[in-house]
Every structure is written in structure tokens, then in C-alpha cells.
Amino acid sequence: MAKGLGKGINALFPGETINEADKVNQISVGEIRTNPYQPRKIFDQAALEELAESIKEHGILQPIVVRKAGEKFELVVGERRFRAAKLIKLKEVPAIIKELTDQQMMELAILENLQREDLTPIEEAEAYQKLMEALNLTQEQLAFRLGKSRPHIANHVRLLALPQNVRKLISDKELSMGHGRTLLGLRSKKLIPETAEKVVKENLNVRQLENLVQRLNEDVPRETIEKKKDIFIEEKQSELRDRFGTNVQIKKNKNKGKIEIEFFSEDDLERILELLS
């Protein structure tokens, strides 16, 4: 889940945050259109109703941010407050008018969503990806400017390599982020959807999925997997997967073995090499 940004919106957009000098205007609700660049498509109705009740009792404590669009206004920041205000049929809302480009509108909408704590891992991943594309940043640069670790950014963005139906399972909380990362360890990517369905149907935890992925990768018939696995090796594999944010296999023979660390791009390889060094 996304936590508040370590360095805030001002780390990416100096001077674009609300300050005491900004004039607060009372604007008619009917003159405001929702943000066309809003990345969040689903709003929790129960949470909106709860916010609406709070607004009814205390008013809107923090103004929304809008920009001029012809004779009307477009919402930039504060969509939940705006929607809640409409629920209780407020005629006007407090708003600060900013001069912003289309790109800045999109970026600020993404950043506002990142500061919320109820984002799904997929929504968070999509937000990071859009910011990197919009601002032409690498994962390392984005991590620095948001006050997050590079593995945190990388582990989320990697989820976008999953098929759409599997991403939906994560968004719907039927699969965890750990499940998603483990599924990416399948060598045969065409097996990901059916394996994900098996996880949901049989309620497999991440450790059980890791074992299943290893069996599928080794292409060993299920009936031959009755030997007791080396507990130490299994634990170390799990620790390394968590550390590197990717599939790791420890293959051990009598007196020797090897460790295989999977990567999916040059950027992903660079991330792993940095962790190794």
C-alpha cells in the first residue's frame, strides 16, 4: 500500500503546492468538471459517503485545486472532496485556481493519488510508470525524488508485466503483491493466468506458490515431488527473492551448486547488480 510521499509534491513540482498566498475562491459546483487525467477510476462509495457526512458537519477543511477551462473550471486536486460535496448537494466549494498545463494536471493527479493509503499495488505501479514517462525519469531518480527506495519502485513496476486479468486479481485483492511477484518467476509466461487461477481456487499462500512455480519451472511431474526439500535452501531462496524482488533459484548438488537470479530488462539487471554490490 502506498504511504505518504517522503518528500511531497513539492519535490517534483517546486512552487506548485498550496501556500498561504494562494487565494481561496468559492466556486459553483456546477461550473467544475472532473479531471480528465484522473488515473483513479474506482472510488469507494462507502468512503465517499463517510467523507460527505464529515463535510456536512465540519465543511471542506482543505480547498480543492482547479484550473480555468473556458468559462468553466477543471478539477486538478481534490476529487474525493468534490464528489463528496456533490453527494450532499453543496452549491459551492472552496477552491484555489492554478494555471497549469495538461501535463502538470496529469502529474498532480497522479501525485495526489500516491499520497493516499488505499491504493492497490497495481494502481501504485501505474502511477510510478506514468510519472517516469511524463517526467522522463529513471526508477532511481523517481525513488530519490519521492523519498522511496529503488527496489520499492521496481517491485511495483514489475507487476505491470503481468497479464491484465492477473493484474485485476491483485486489484480485487484476490492475489497479493507477493503472489504477483512470484508468478513473474514462471519461465513459461503463458502459464501465468492458469497458475493465478489455481492460486485463487486453492487459496495458496505465497510460499506454496513459490514451490508450485519451482516445480513448473523444472517441468517435473507432480507425482515425483514427494521428496523432502532442504528447509535451509528453501528459506534462503525465499529470503533472496524478497531481497532482490525477483525469482531466485538455489540449485544444490552433493558438494556444489549455483544461484540463479532472474531479471527482465537492462534496468532490472542494473537494479540487481546495485544490490549485489
PDB file of C-alpha atoms in Angstrom:
ATOM      1  CA  MET A   1       0.000   0.000   0.000  1.00  0.00           C
ATOM      2  CA  ALA A   2       1.160   3.460  -0.726  1.00  0.00           C
ATOM      3  CA  LYS A   3       2.306   5.625   2.148  1.00  0.00           C
ATOM      4  CA  GLY A   4       2.566   9.387   2.146  1.00  0.00           C
ATOM      5  CA  LEU A   5       5.284  10.658  -0.161  1.00  0.00           C
ATOM      6  CA  GLY A   6       8.540  11.092   1.715  1.00  0.00           C
ATOM      7  CA  LYS A   7       9.412  14.383   0.015  1.00  0.00           C
ATOM      8  CA  GLY A   8       5.967  15.521  -1.068  1.00  0.00           C
ATOM      9  CA  ILE A   9       4.586  17.046  -4.249  1.00  0.00           C
ATOM     10  CA  ASN A  10       6.972  19.984  -3.943  1.00  0.00           C
ATOM     11  CA  ALA A  11       9.905  17.617  -4.581  1.00  0.00           C
ATOM     12  CA  LEU A  12       8.637  17.203  -8.145  1.00  0.00           C
ATOM     13  CA  PHE A  13       6.844  20.493  -8.673  1.00  0.00           C
ATOM     14  CA  PRO A  14       8.533  23.287  -6.698  1.00  0.00           C
ATOM     15  CA  GLY A  15       6.069  26.070  -6.055  1.00  0.00           C
ATOM     16  CA  GLU A  16       3.012  24.052  -7.090  1.00  0.00           C
ATOM     17  CA  THR A  17       1.834  23.199  -3.579  1.00  0.00           C
ATOM     18  CA  ILE A  18      -0.808  25.209  -1.796  1.00  0.00           C
ATOM     19  CA  ASN A  19       0.600  28.046   0.288  1.00  0.00           C
ATOM     20  CA  GLU A  20      -0.737  30.910   2.360  1.00  0.00           C
ATOM     21  CA  ALA A  21      -0.523  33.336  -0.581  1.00  0.00           C
ATOM     22  CA  ASP A  22      -2.994  31.323  -2.665  1.00  0.00           C
ATOM     23  CA  LYS A  23      -6.421  32.963  -2.816  1.00  0.00           C
ATOM     24  CA  VAL A  24      -9.365  30.748  -1.906  1.00  0.00           C
ATOM     25  CA  ASN A  25     -12.448  31.272  -4.105  1.00  0.00           C
ATOM     26  CA  GLN A  26     -15.990  29.986  -3.629  1.00  0.00           C
ATOM     27  CA  ILE A  27     -16.855  28.312  -6.944  1.00  0.00           C
ATOM     28  CA  SER A  28     -20.183  26.868  -8.017  1.00  0.00           C
ATOM     29  CA  VAL A  29     -20.134  23.072  -8.122  1.00  0.00           C
ATOM     30  CA  GLY A  30     -21.942  23.194 -11.475  1.00  0.00           C
ATOM     31  CA  GLU A  31     -19.043  25.111 -13.020  1.00  0.00           C
ATOM     32  CA  ILE A  32     -16.458  22.419 -12.209  1.00  0.00           C
ATOM     33  CA  ARG A  33     -15.675  19.433 -14.417  1.00  0.00           C
ATOM     34  CA  THR A  34     -13.797  16.373 -13.131  1.00  0.00           C
ATOM     35  CA  ASN A  35     -10.141  15.917 -14.057  1.00  0.00           C
ATOM     36  CA  PRO A  36      -9.903  14.179 -17.472  1.00  0.00           C
ATOM     37  CA  TYR A  37      -6.444  12.922 -16.458  1.00  0.00           C
ATOM     38  CA  GLN A  38      -7.589  11.327 -13.198  1.00  0.00           C
ATOM     39  CA  PRO A  39      -5.801   7.929 -13.019  1.00  0.00           C
ATOM     40  CA  ARG A  40      -8.169   6.510 -10.385  1.00  0.00           C
ATOM     41  CA  LYS A  41     -11.310   5.099 -11.978  1.00  0.00           C
ATOM     42  CA  ILE A  42     -12.965   3.464  -8.946  1.00  0.00           C
ATOM     43  CA  PHE A  43     -13.990   5.441  -5.866  1.00  0.00           C
ATOM     44  CA  ASP A  44     -15.151   3.637  -2.717  1.00  0.00           C
ATOM     45  CA  GLN A  45     -18.794   4.684  -2.311  1.00  0.00           C
ATOM     46  CA  ALA A  46     -18.890   3.972   1.446  1.00  0.00           C
ATOM     47  CA  ALA A  47     -15.761   6.074   1.999  1.00  0.00           C
ATOM     48  CA  LEU A  48     -17.249   8.903  -0.088  1.00  0.00           C
ATOM     49  CA  GLU A  49     -20.440   8.853   1.981  1.00  0.00           C
ATOM     50  CA  GLU A  50     -18.382   8.955   5.191  1.00  0.00           C
ATOM     51  CA  LEU A  51     -16.432  11.948   3.859  1.00  0.00           C
ATOM     52  CA  ALA A  52     -19.692  13.601   2.815  1.00  0.00           C
ATOM     53  CA  GLU A  53     -21.020  13.317   6.379  1.00  0.00           C
ATOM     54  CA  SER A  54     -17.811  14.866   7.703  1.00  0.00           C
ATOM     55  CA  ILE A  55     -18.097  17.744   5.217  1.00  0.00           C
ATOM     56  CA  LYS A  56     -21.740  18.242   6.202  1.00  0.00           C
ATOM     57  CA  GLU A  57     -20.659  18.639   9.832  1.00  0.00           C
ATOM     58  CA  HIS A  58     -17.331  20.454   9.517  1.00  0.00           C
ATOM     59  CA  GLY A  59     -17.246  21.834   5.974  1.00  0.00           C
ATOM     60  CA  ILE A  60     -14.416  21.356   3.449  1.00  0.00           C
ATOM     61  CA  LEU A  61     -11.270  21.990   5.505  1.00  0.00           C
ATOM     62  CA  GLN A  62      -8.805  21.950   2.600  1.00  0.00           C
ATOM     63  CA  PRO A  63      -9.705  23.760  -0.663  1.00  0.00           C
ATOM     64  CA  ILE A  64      -9.727  21.829  -3.907  1.00  0.00           C
ATOM     65  CA  VAL A  65      -7.451  22.979  -6.746  1.00  0.00           C
ATOM     66  CA  VAL A  66      -8.863  23.842 -10.175  1.00  0.00           C
ATOM     67  CA  ARG A  67      -7.722  25.447 -13.411  1.00  0.00           C
ATOM     68  CA  LYS A  68      -9.659  27.713 -15.761  1.00  0.00           C
ATOM     69  CA  ALA A  69     -11.125  25.921 -18.790  1.00  0.00           C
ATOM     70  CA  GLY A  70     -13.011  28.381 -20.963  1.00  0.00           C
ATOM     71  CA  GLU A  71     -15.983  29.675 -18.991  1.00  0.00           C
ATOM     72  CA  LYS A  72     -15.769  26.805 -16.524  1.00  0.00           C
ATOM     73  CA  PHE A  73     -13.138  25.056 -14.396  1.00  0.00           C
ATOM     74  CA  GLU A  74     -11.424  21.664 -14.428  1.00  0.00           C
ATOM     75  CA  LEU A  75     -10.610  19.854 -11.209  1.00  0.00           C
ATOM     76  CA  VAL A  76      -6.904  19.300 -10.571  1.00  0.00           C
ATOM     77  CA  VAL A  77      -6.638  18.085  -6.962  1.00  0.00           C
ATOM     78  CA  GLY A  78      -9.368  17.052  -4.539  1.00  0.00           C
ATOM     79  CA  GLU A  79     -11.692  14.788  -6.499  1.00  0.00           C
ATOM     80  CA  ARG A  80     -12.893  12.868  -3.422  1.00  0.00           C
ATOM     81  CA  ARG A  81     -13.805  16.125  -1.674  1.00  0.00           C
ATOM     82  CA  PHE A  82     -15.561  17.343  -4.822  1.00  0.00           C
ATOM     83  CA  ARG A  83     -17.544  14.115  -5.255  1.00  0.00           C
ATOM     84  CA  ALA A  84     -18.486  14.092  -1.565  1.00  0.00           C
ATOM     85  CA  ALA A  85     -19.650  17.716  -1.819  1.00  0.00           C
ATOM     86  CA  LYS A  86     -21.888  16.774  -4.753  1.00  0.00           C
ATOM     87  CA  LEU A  87     -23.358  13.906  -2.720  1.00  0.00           C
ATOM     88  CA  ILE A  88     -24.705  16.353  -0.116  1.00  0.00           C
ATOM     89  CA  LYS A  89     -25.698  18.811  -2.878  1.00  0.00           C
ATOM     90  CA  LEU A  90     -23.382  21.663  -1.859  1.00  0.00           C
ATOM     91  CA  LYS A  91     -23.847  24.622  -4.193  1.00  0.00           C
ATOM     92  CA  GLU A  92     -20.284  25.990  -3.798  1.00  0.00           C
ATOM     93  CA  VAL A  93     -16.894  24.643  -2.780  1.00  0.00           C
ATOM     94  CA  PRO A  94     -13.706  26.459  -1.688  1.00  0.00           C
ATOM     95  CA  ALA A  95     -11.128  26.297  -4.480  1.00  0.00           C
ATOM     96  CA  ILE A  96      -7.725  27.648  -5.456  1.00  0.00           C
ATOM     97  CA  ILE A  97      -7.285  28.495  -9.138  1.00  0.00           C
ATOM     98  CA  LYS A  98      -3.925  27.498 -10.646  1.00  0.00           C
ATOM     99  CA  GLU A  99      -2.500  27.983 -14.116  1.00  0.00           C
ATOM    100  CA  LEU A 100      -1.432  24.501 -15.188  1.00  0.00           C
ATOM    101  CA  THR A 101      -0.660  22.701 -18.438  1.00  0.00           C
ATOM    102  CA  ASP A 102      -2.331  19.411 -19.384  1.00  0.00           C
ATOM    103  CA  GLN A 103       0.844  17.548 -18.395  1.00  0.00           C
ATOM    104  CA  GLN A 104       1.012  19.236 -14.995  1.00  0.00           C
ATOM    105  CA  MET A 105      -2.655  18.379 -14.414  1.00  0.00           C
ATOM    106  CA  MET A 106      -1.964  14.714 -15.103  1.00  0.00           C
ATOM    107  CA  GLU A 107       1.158  14.670 -12.940  1.00  0.00           C
ATOM    108  CA  LEU A 108      -0.508  16.356  -9.960  1.00  0.00           C
ATOM    109  CA  ALA A 109      -3.483  13.990 -10.158  1.00  0.00           C
ATOM    110  CA  ILE A 110      -1.083  11.033 -10.048  1.00  0.00           C
ATOM    111  CA  LEU A 111       0.846  12.502  -7.134  1.00  0.00           C
ATOM    112  CA  GLU A 112      -2.324  13.171  -5.166  1.00  0.00           C
ATOM    113  CA  ASN A 113      -3.305   9.523  -5.572  1.00  0.00           C
ATOM    114  CA  LEU A 114       0.150   8.350  -4.479  1.00  0.00           C
ATOM    115  CA  GLN A 115      -0.290  10.185  -1.186  1.00  0.00           C
ATOM    116  CA  ARG A 116      -3.372   8.144  -0.357  1.00  0.00           C
ATOM    117  CA  GLU A 117      -3.010   4.936   1.650  1.00  0.00           C
ATOM    118  CA  ASP A 118      -5.695   2.835  -0.047  1.00  0.00           C
ATOM    119  CA  LEU A 119      -4.052   2.359  -3.443  1.00  0.00           C
ATOM    120  CA  THR A 120      -3.796  -1.190  -4.730  1.00  0.00           C
ATOM    121  CA  PRO A 121      -0.274  -2.335  -5.729  1.00  0.00           C
ATOM    122  CA  ILE A 122      -1.361  -2.111  -9.384  1.00  0.00           C
ATOM    123  CA  GLU A 123      -2.645   1.472  -9.036  1.00  0.00           C
ATOM    124  CA  GLU A 124       0.608   2.406  -7.325  1.00  0.00           C
ATOM    125  CA  ALA A 125       2.643   0.710 -10.082  1.00  0.00           C
ATOM    126  CA  GLU A 126       0.699   2.509 -12.814  1.00  0.00           C
ATOM    127  CA  ALA A 127       1.224   5.832 -11.034  1.00  0.00           C
ATOM    128  CA  TYR A 128       5.000   5.294 -10.870  1.00  0.00           C
ATOM    129  CA  GLN A 129       5.123   4.266 -14.531  1.00  0.00           C
ATOM    130  CA  LYS A 130       3.135   7.318 -15.661  1.00  0.00           C
ATOM    131  CA  LEU A 131       5.353   9.659 -13.638  1.00  0.00           C
ATOM    132  CA  MET A 132       8.529   8.164 -15.108  1.00  0.00           C
ATOM    133  CA  GLU A 133       7.148   8.555 -18.618  1.00  0.00           C
ATOM    134  CA  ALA A 134       5.771  12.071 -18.054  1.00  0.00           C
ATOM    135  CA  LEU A 135       8.896  13.413 -16.352  1.00  0.00           C
ATOM    136  CA  ASN A 136      11.424  11.269 -18.256  1.00  0.00           C
ATOM    137  CA  LEU A 137      12.844   9.833 -15.033  1.00  0.00           C
ATOM    138  CA  THR A 138      14.599   6.552 -14.300  1.00  0.00           C
ATOM    139  CA  GLN A 139      13.419   4.361 -11.421  1.00  0.00           C
ATOM    140  CA  GLU A 140      16.384   5.537  -9.356  1.00  0.00           C
ATOM    141  CA  GLN A 141      15.634   9.229  -9.994  1.00  0.00           C
ATOM    142  CA  LEU A 142      11.942   8.795  -9.181  1.00  0.00           C
ATOM    143  CA  ALA A 143      12.771   6.887  -5.989  1.00  0.00           C
ATOM    144  CA  PHE A 144      15.099   9.699  -4.858  1.00  0.00           C
ATOM    145  CA  ARG A 145      12.573  12.434  -5.595  1.00  0.00           C
ATOM    146  CA  LEU A 146       9.717  10.609  -3.856  1.00  0.00           C
ATOM    147  CA  GLY A 147      11.811   9.552  -0.862  1.00  0.00           C
ATOM    148  CA  LYS A 148      11.306   5.843  -1.553  1.00  0.00           C
ATOM    149  CA  SER A 149      13.752   3.004  -2.201  1.00  0.00           C
ATOM    150  CA  ARG A 150      14.508   1.920  -5.741  1.00  0.00           C
ATOM    151  CA  PRO A 151      13.507  -1.723  -5.031  1.00  0.00           C
ATOM    152  CA  HIS A 152      10.110  -0.431  -3.818  1.00  0.00           C
ATOM    153  CA  ILE A 153       9.559   1.332  -7.154  1.00  0.00           C
ATOM    154  CA  ALA A 154      10.981  -1.553  -9.199  1.00  0.00           C
ATOM    155  CA  ASN A 155       8.969  -4.252  -7.426  1.00  0.00           C
ATOM    156  CA  HIS A 156       5.741  -2.377  -8.105  1.00  0.00           C
ATOM    157  CA  VAL A 157       6.501  -1.509 -11.741  1.00  0.00           C
ATOM    158  CA  ARG A 158       7.378  -5.156 -12.484  1.00  0.00           C
ATOM    159  CA  LEU A 159       3.775  -6.091 -11.697  1.00  0.00           C
ATOM    160  CA  LEU A 160       2.731  -4.317 -14.903  1.00  0.00           C
ATOM    161  CA  ALA A 161       4.357  -7.176 -16.844  1.00  0.00           C
ATOM    162  CA  LEU A 162       1.558  -9.457 -15.610  1.00  0.00           C
ATOM    163  CA  PRO A 163      -1.403 -10.171 -17.918  1.00  0.00           C
ATOM    164  CA  GLN A 164      -4.370  -7.829 -17.475  1.00  0.00           C
ATOM    165  CA  ASN A 165      -6.628 -10.469 -15.886  1.00  0.00           C
ATOM    166  CA  VAL A 166      -3.954 -11.285 -13.277  1.00  0.00           C
ATOM    167  CA  ARG A 167      -3.443  -7.584 -12.513  1.00  0.00           C
ATOM    168  CA  LYS A 168      -7.199  -7.378 -11.917  1.00  0.00           C
ATOM    169  CA  LEU A 169      -6.987 -10.222  -9.380  1.00  0.00           C
ATOM    170  CA  ILE A 170      -4.396  -8.178  -7.468  1.00  0.00           C
ATOM    171  CA  SER A 171      -6.516  -5.029  -7.697  1.00  0.00           C
ATOM    172  CA  ASP A 172      -9.516  -7.014  -6.411  1.00  0.00           C
ATOM    173  CA  LYS A 173      -7.335  -8.307  -3.519  1.00  0.00           C
ATOM    174  CA  GLU A 174      -7.754 -11.929  -4.562  1.00  0.00           C
ATOM    175  CA  LEU A 175      -3.979 -12.097  -5.036  1.00  0.00           C
ATOM    176  CA  SER A 176      -1.308 -10.245  -3.064  1.00  0.00           C
ATOM    177  CA  MET A 177       1.660  -8.337  -4.418  1.00  0.00           C
ATOM    178  CA  GLY A 178       3.815 -11.268  -3.250  1.00  0.00           C
ATOM    179  CA  HIS A 179       1.750 -13.634  -5.385  1.00  0.00           C
ATOM    180  CA  GLY A 180       2.193 -11.341  -8.374  1.00  0.00           C
ATOM    181  CA  ARG A 181       5.969 -11.133  -7.984  1.00  0.00           C
ATOM    182  CA  THR A 182       6.203 -14.918  -7.623  1.00  0.00           C
ATOM    183  CA  LEU A 183       4.080 -15.514 -10.738  1.00  0.00           C
ATOM    184  CA  LEU A 184       6.556 -13.406 -12.716  1.00  0.00           C
ATOM    185  CA  GLY A 185       9.143 -16.064 -11.863  1.00  0.00           C
ATOM    186  CA  LEU A 186       7.464 -18.568 -14.171  1.00  0.00           C
ATOM    187  CA  ARG A 187       9.752 -19.282 -17.108  1.00  0.00           C
ATOM    188  CA  SER A 188       6.765 -20.027 -19.336  1.00  0.00           C
ATOM    189  CA  LYS A 189       4.798 -16.779 -19.211  1.00  0.00           C
ATOM    190  CA  LYS A 190       1.770 -18.435 -20.834  1.00  0.00           C
ATOM    191  CA  LEU A 191       1.299 -20.413 -17.610  1.00  0.00           C
ATOM    192  CA  ILE A 192       0.792 -17.269 -15.519  1.00  0.00           C
ATOM    193  CA  PRO A 193      -3.021 -16.888 -15.976  1.00  0.00           C
ATOM    194  CA  GLU A 194      -3.902 -20.523 -15.224  1.00  0.00           C
ATOM    195  CA  THR A 195      -1.459 -20.631 -12.311  1.00  0.00           C
ATOM    196  CA  ALA A 196      -3.022 -17.464 -10.888  1.00  0.00           C
ATOM    197  CA  GLU A 197      -6.472 -19.054 -11.150  1.00  0.00           C
ATOM    198  CA  LYS A 198      -5.166 -22.124  -9.309  1.00  0.00           C
ATOM    199  CA  VAL A 199      -3.839 -19.905  -6.514  1.00  0.00           C
ATOM    200  CA  VAL A 200      -7.244 -18.254  -6.071  1.00  0.00           C
ATOM    201  CA  LYS A 201      -9.193 -21.514  -6.347  1.00  0.00           C
ATOM    202  CA  GLU A 202      -6.992 -23.419  -3.875  1.00  0.00           C
ATOM    203  CA  ASN A 203      -6.247 -20.387  -1.662  1.00  0.00           C
ATOM    204  CA  LEU A 204      -2.471 -20.941  -1.924  1.00  0.00           C
ATOM    205  CA  ASN A 205      -0.169 -18.714   0.111  1.00  0.00           C
ATOM    206  CA  VAL A 206       2.998 -17.191  -1.362  1.00  0.00           C
ATOM    207  CA  ARG A 207       5.274 -19.966  -0.061  1.00  0.00           C
ATOM    208  CA  GLN A 208       3.044 -22.633  -1.597  1.00  0.00           C
ATOM    209  CA  LEU A 209       3.022 -20.696  -4.874  1.00  0.00           C
ATOM    210  CA  GLU A 210       6.825 -20.460  -4.808  1.00  0.00           C
ATOM    211  CA  ASN A 211       7.006 -24.260  -4.564  1.00  0.00           C
ATOM    212  CA  LEU A 212       4.499 -24.618  -7.399  1.00  0.00           C
ATOM    213  CA  VAL A 213       6.447 -22.200  -9.613  1.00  0.00           C
ATOM    214  CA  GLN A 214       9.658 -24.105  -8.943  1.00  0.00           C
ATOM    215  CA  ARG A 215       8.003 -27.392  -9.944  1.00  0.00           C
ATOM    216  CA  LEU A 216       6.600 -25.860 -13.122  1.00  0.00           C
ATOM    217  CA  ASN A 217       9.982 -24.325 -13.988  1.00  0.00           C
ATOM    218  CA  GLU A 218      11.738 -27.633 -13.536  1.00  0.00           C
ATOM    219  CA  ASP A 219       8.964 -29.350 -15.516  1.00  0.00           C
ATOM    220  CA  VAL A 220       8.957 -32.235 -13.056  1.00  0.00           C
ATOM    221  CA  PRO A 221       5.800 -34.423 -12.929  1.00  0.00           C
ATOM    222  CA  ARG A 222       3.805 -33.713  -9.778  1.00  0.00           C
ATOM    223  CA  GLU A 223       3.911 -37.346  -8.622  1.00  0.00           C
ATOM    224  CA  THR A 224       7.714 -37.308  -8.364  1.00  0.00           C
ATOM    225  CA  ILE A 225       7.712 -34.333  -5.971  1.00  0.00           C
ATOM    226  CA  GLU A 226       7.418 -36.262  -2.753  1.00  0.00           C
ATOM    227  CA  LYS A 227      10.983 -35.829  -1.512  1.00  0.00           C
ATOM    228  CA  LYS A 228      11.527 -33.603   1.484  1.00  0.00           C
ATOM    229  CA  LYS A 229      13.112 -30.335   0.410  1.00  0.00           C
ATOM    230  CA  ASP A 230      16.093 -28.915   2.174  1.00  0.00           C
ATOM    231  CA  ILE A 231      14.438 -26.460   4.627  1.00  0.00           C
ATOM    232  CA  PHE A 232      17.566 -24.294   4.783  1.00  0.00           C
ATOM    233  CA  ILE A 233      17.733 -23.932   0.988  1.00  0.00           C
ATOM    234  CA  GLU A 234      14.001 -23.192   0.803  1.00  0.00           C
ATOM    235  CA  GLU A 235      14.257 -20.459   3.425  1.00  0.00           C
ATOM    236  CA  LYS A 236      17.289 -18.871   1.769  1.00  0.00           C
ATOM    237  CA  GLN A 237      15.544 -18.877  -1.618  1.00  0.00           C
ATOM    238  CA  SER A 238      12.612 -17.039  -0.072  1.00  0.00           C
ATOM    239  CA  GLU A 239      14.910 -14.502   1.623  1.00  0.00           C
ATOM    240  CA  LEU A 240      16.767 -13.831  -1.639  1.00  0.00           C
ATOM    241  CA  ARG A 241      13.502 -13.427  -3.583  1.00  0.00           C
ATOM    242  CA  ASP A 242      12.344 -10.835  -1.074  1.00  0.00           C
ATOM    243  CA  ARG A 243      15.678  -9.034  -1.190  1.00  0.00           C
ATOM    244  CA  PHE A 244      16.041  -8.906  -4.968  1.00  0.00           C
ATOM    245  CA  GLY A 245      12.345  -8.597  -5.833  1.00  0.00           C
ATOM    246  CA  THR A 246      12.556 -11.344  -8.440  1.00  0.00           C
ATOM    247  CA  ASN A 247      12.631 -15.121  -8.814  1.00  0.00           C
ATOM    248  CA  VAL A 248      15.747 -16.750  -7.311  1.00  0.00           C
ATOM    249  CA  GLN A 249      16.648 -20.442  -7.586  1.00  0.00           C
ATOM    250  CA  ILE A 250      19.300 -22.210  -5.487  1.00  0.00           C
ATOM    251  CA  LYS A 251      20.345 -25.438  -7.190  1.00  0.00           C
ATOM    252  CA  LYS A 252      22.467 -27.709  -4.986  1.00  0.00           C
ATOM    253  CA  ASN A 253      24.198 -30.972  -5.804  1.00  0.00           C
ATOM    254  CA  LYS A 254      26.386 -33.013  -3.486  1.00  0.00           C
ATOM    255  CA  ASN A 255      29.264 -30.603  -2.947  1.00  0.00           C
ATOM    256  CA  LYS A 256      28.445 -27.674  -5.167  1.00  0.00           C
ATOM    257  CA  GLY A 257      25.575 -25.655  -6.610  1.00  0.00           C
ATOM    258  CA  LYS A 258      24.569 -22.379  -8.197  1.00  0.00           C
ATOM    259  CA  ILE A 259      22.262 -19.436  -7.580  1.00  0.00           C
ATOM    260  CA  GLU A 260      20.137 -18.163 -10.477  1.00  0.00           C
ATOM    261  CA  ILE A 261      18.703 -14.627 -10.228  1.00  0.00           C
ATOM    262  CA  GLU A 262      16.140 -13.726 -12.886  1.00  0.00           C
ATOM    263  CA  PHE A 263      15.909 -10.262 -14.451  1.00  0.00           C
ATOM    264  CA  PHE A 264      13.521  -8.835 -17.063  1.00  0.00           C
ATOM    265  CA  SER A 265      15.274  -5.822 -18.557  1.00  0.00           C
ATOM    266  CA  GLU A 266      18.578  -3.936 -18.544  1.00  0.00           C
ATOM    267  CA  ASP A 267      17.159  -1.597 -15.922  1.00  0.00           C
ATOM    268  CA  ASP A 268      16.136  -4.575 -13.787  1.00  0.00           C
ATOM    269  CA  LEU A 269      19.621  -6.101 -14.184  1.00  0.00           C
ATOM    270  CA  GLU A 270      21.219  -2.817 -13.132  1.00  0.00           C
ATOM    271  CA  ARG A 271      18.978  -2.732 -10.039  1.00  0.00           C
ATOM    272  CA  ILE A 272      20.048  -6.259  -9.048  1.00  0.00           C
ATOM    273  CA  LEU A 273      23.742  -5.540  -9.655  1.00  0.00           C
ATOM    274  CA  GLU A 274      23.491  -2.491  -7.395  1.00  0.00           C
ATOM    275  CA  LEU A 275      22.012  -4.659  -4.648  1.00  0.00           C
ATOM    276  CA  LEU A 276      24.804  -7.206  -5.092  1.00  0.00           C
ATOM    277  CA  SER A 277      27.472  -4.528  -4.807  1.00  0.00           C
TER     278      SER A 277
END
